[in-house]
Coordinates of C-alpha atoms in Angstrom, one line a residue:
X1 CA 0.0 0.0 0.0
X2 CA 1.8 3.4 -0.5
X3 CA -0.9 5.8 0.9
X4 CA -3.9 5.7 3.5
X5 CA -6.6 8.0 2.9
X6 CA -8.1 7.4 6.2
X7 CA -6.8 7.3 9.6
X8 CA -5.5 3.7 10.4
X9 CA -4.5 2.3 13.9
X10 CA -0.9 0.8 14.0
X11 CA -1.1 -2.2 16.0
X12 CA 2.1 -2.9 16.7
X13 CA 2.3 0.2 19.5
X14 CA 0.8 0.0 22.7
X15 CA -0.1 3.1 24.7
X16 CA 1.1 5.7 22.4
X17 CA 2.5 8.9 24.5
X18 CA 3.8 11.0 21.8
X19 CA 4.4 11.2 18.3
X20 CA 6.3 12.9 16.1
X21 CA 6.5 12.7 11.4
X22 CA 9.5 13.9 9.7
X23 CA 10.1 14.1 5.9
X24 CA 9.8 10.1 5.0
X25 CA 9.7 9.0 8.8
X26 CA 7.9 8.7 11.8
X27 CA 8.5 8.4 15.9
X28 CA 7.1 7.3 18.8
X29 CA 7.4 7.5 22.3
X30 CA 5.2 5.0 24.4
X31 CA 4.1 5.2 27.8
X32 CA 7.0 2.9 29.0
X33 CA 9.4 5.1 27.4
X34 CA 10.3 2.9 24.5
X35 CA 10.8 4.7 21.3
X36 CA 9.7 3.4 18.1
X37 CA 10.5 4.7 14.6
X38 CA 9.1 3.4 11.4
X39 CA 9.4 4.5 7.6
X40 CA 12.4 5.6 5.5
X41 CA 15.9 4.9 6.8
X42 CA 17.9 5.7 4.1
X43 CA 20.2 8.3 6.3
X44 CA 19.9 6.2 9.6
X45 CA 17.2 8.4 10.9
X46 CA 15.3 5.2 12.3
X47 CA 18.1 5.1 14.8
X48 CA 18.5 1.3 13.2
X49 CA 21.7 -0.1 11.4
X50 CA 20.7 -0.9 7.7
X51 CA 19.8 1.2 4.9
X52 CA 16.0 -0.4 4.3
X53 CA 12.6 0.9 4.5
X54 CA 10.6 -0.5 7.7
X55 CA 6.6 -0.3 7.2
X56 CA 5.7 -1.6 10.7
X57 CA 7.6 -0.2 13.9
X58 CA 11.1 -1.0 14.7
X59 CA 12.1 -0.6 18.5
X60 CA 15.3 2.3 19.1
X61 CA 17.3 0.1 21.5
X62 CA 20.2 2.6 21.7
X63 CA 17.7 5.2 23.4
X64 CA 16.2 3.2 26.6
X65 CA 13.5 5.8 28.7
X66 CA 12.7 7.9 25.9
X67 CA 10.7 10.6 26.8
X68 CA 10.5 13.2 23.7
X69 CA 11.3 12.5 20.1
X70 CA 11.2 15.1 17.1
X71 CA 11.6 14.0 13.6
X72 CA 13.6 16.3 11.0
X73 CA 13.5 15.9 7.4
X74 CA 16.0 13.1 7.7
X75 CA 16.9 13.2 10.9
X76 CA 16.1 12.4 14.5
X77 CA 16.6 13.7 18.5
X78 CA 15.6 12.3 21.0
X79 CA 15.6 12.9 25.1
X80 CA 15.6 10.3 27.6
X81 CA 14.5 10.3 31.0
X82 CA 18.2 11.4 32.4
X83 CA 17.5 14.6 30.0
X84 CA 20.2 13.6 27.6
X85 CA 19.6 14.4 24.0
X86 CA 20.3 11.8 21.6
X87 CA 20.6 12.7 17.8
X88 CA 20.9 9.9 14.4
X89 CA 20.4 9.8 10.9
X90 CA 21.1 12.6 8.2
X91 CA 24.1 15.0 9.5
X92 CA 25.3 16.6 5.5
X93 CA 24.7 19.9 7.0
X94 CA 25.4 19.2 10.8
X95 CA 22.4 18.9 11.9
X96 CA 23.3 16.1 14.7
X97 CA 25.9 18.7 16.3
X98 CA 28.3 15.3 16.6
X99 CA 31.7 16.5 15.5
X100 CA 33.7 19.2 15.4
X101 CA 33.8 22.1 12.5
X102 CA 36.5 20.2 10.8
X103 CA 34.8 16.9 10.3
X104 CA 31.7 16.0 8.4
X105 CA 30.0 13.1 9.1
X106 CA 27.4 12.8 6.6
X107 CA 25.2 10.6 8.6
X108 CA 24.7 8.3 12.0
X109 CA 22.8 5.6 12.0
X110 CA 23.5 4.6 15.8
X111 CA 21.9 7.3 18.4
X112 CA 24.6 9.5 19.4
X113 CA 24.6 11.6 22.9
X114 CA 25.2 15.2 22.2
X115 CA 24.0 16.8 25.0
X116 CA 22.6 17.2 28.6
X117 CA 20.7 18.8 31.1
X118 CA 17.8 18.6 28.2
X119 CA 14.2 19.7 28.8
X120 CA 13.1 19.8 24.9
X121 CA 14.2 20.0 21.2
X122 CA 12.9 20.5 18.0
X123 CA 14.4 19.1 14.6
X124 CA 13.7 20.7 11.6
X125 CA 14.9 20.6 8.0
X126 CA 18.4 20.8 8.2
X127 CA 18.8 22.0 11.4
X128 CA 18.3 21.3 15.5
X129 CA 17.6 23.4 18.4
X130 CA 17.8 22.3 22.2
X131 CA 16.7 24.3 25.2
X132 CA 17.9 23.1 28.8
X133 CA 16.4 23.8 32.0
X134 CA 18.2 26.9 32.4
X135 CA 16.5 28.3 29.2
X136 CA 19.2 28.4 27.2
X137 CA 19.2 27.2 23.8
X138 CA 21.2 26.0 21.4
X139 CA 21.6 25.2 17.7
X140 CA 23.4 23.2 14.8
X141 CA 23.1 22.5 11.1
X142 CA 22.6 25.0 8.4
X143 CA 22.6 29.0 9.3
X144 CA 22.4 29.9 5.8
X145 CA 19.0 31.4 6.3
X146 CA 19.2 32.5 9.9
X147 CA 17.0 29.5 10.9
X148 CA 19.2 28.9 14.1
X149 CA 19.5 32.2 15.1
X150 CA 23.2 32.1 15.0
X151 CA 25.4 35.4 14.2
X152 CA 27.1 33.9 10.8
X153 CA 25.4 32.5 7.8
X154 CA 27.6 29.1 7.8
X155 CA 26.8 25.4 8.6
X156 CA 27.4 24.8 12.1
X157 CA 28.5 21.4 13.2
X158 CA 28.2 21.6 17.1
X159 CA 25.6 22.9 19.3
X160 CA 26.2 26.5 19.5
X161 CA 24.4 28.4 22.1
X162 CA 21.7 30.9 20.9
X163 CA 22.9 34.0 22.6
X164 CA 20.5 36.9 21.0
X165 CA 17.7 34.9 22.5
X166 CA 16.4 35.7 26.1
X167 CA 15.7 32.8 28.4
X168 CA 13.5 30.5 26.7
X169 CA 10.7 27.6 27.2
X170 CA 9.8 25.8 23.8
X171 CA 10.7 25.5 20.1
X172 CA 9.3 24.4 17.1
X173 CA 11.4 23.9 13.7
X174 CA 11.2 23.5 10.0
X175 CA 12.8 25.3 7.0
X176 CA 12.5 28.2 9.6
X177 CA 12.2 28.2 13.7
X178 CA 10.3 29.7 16.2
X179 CA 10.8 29.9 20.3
X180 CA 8.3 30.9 22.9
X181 CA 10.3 32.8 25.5
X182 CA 9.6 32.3 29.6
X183 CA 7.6 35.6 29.2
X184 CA 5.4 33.8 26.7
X185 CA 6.8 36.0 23.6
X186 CA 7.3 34.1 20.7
X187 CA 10.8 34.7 18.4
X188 CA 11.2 33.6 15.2
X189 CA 14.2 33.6 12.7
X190 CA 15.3 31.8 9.5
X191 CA 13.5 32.5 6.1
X192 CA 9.9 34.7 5.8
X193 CA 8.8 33.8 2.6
X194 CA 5.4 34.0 2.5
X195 CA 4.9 35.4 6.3
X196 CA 5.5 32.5 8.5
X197 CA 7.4 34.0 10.9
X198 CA 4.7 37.1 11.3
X199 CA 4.8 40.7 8.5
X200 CA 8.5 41.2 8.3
X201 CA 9.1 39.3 5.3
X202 CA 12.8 38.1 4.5
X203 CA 15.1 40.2 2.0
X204 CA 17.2 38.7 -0.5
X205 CA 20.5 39.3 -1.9
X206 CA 21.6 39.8 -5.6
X207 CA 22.1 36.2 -6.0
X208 CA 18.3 35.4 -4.7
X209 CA 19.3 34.3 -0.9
X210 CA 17.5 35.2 1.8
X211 CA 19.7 37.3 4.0
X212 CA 19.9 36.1 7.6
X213 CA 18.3 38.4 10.9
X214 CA 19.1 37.9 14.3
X215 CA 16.0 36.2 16.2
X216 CA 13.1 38.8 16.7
X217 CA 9.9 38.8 18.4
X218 CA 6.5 38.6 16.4
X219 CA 4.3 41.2 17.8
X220 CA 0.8 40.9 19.0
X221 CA 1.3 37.3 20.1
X222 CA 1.4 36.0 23.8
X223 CA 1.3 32.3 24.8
X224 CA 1.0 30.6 27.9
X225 CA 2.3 26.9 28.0
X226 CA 1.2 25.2 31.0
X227 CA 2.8 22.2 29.4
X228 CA 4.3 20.5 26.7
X229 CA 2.2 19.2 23.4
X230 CA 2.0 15.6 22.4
X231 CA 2.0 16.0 19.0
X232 CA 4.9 18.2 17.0

């Protein structure tokens, strides 16, 4: 079968906590803290070692206690119950913040721990961004639109901590990001193509790129999150 047009219930989870889809992918986090990843795992972002395609769910040993997942595009982070984050699969443009800016790994099929102290993150295209307790957050992958809020437009191959962002609680990424700050303002950076990230649309240089901003606030929003969603 290679579509459903109607809801279907996948068997083979039991007691579903949270859920998360990438580009060709999806994960799962049950409520005994297994993870479970099924689709496309052509870059590793199944957190499994083979290259195959796996239509029913496949259990992520390498990340016992899971308690959050977030699918990218083609790749995957994941936090455990010890707050550690945990990334795999696709890393061509960094994205997994596992080596240095000299090295590129162009992907990881066996979860690696990047990070610690944890409390959520968000993968998006090409990029990742992590927020610890403290309300710090950081970022890796591709800058070259200002989607990780980072001062140069370059690929960034560790987690670099978001400094023109004030304390903040949650994130959400795609091609662009957006974070809610402890104040309940809501930042967002990366490209503004067709007014995503609130009126100030991006500008482009003469070569058609869109030129990177520091992280600004979109006006006339205020959230409250007494919690964290189950569905991203």
């Amino acid at each position: 079968m290679l579509n459903r047009g109607t809801p279907t219930l996948v068997m083979e989870i039991d007691r579903a906590y949270q859920v998360s889809c990438g580009g060709k992918h999806t994960a799962v986090v049950d409520c005994f803290g297994n993870l479970w990843t099924f689709g496309d795992n052509f870059q590793g972002q199944l957190g499994v070692p083979d290259w195959e395609v796996h239509r029913k769910p496949v259990w992520v040993s390498h990340v016992p206690n899971c308690r959050f997942v977030s699918a990218g595009w083609e790749h995957t982070a994941a936090i455990n119950a010890q707050n550690d984050l945990y990334t795999f699969g696709s890393n061509d443009h960094g994205q997994l913040g596992i080596s240095d800016e000299s090295v590129n790994i162009p992907s990881k099929f066996t979860p690696t721990k990047v990070l610690s102290n944890i409390k959520t993150v968000s993968s998006g295209g090409n990029h990742t961004i992590a927020i610890d307790f403290d309300g710090n957050a950081y970022a890796c992958g591709s800058n070259l639109e200002g989607q990780c809020g980072l001062p140069e437009a370059k690929i960034y191959r560790t987690f670099t901590k978001i400094e023109s962002l004030p304390p903040a609680d949650d994130v959400v990424c795609n091609q662009s990001s957006l974070a809610v700050d402890k104040a309940g303002k809501v930042w967002g950076f990366g490209a503004n193509v067709s007014g995503e990230l609130g009126p100030n649309l991006s500008e482009f240089n003469k070569k058609g790129a869109v030129i990177p901003k520091n992280p600004e606030v979109i006006e006339n929003i205020q959230l409250y999150l007494p919690d964290r969603k189950s569905v991203v």
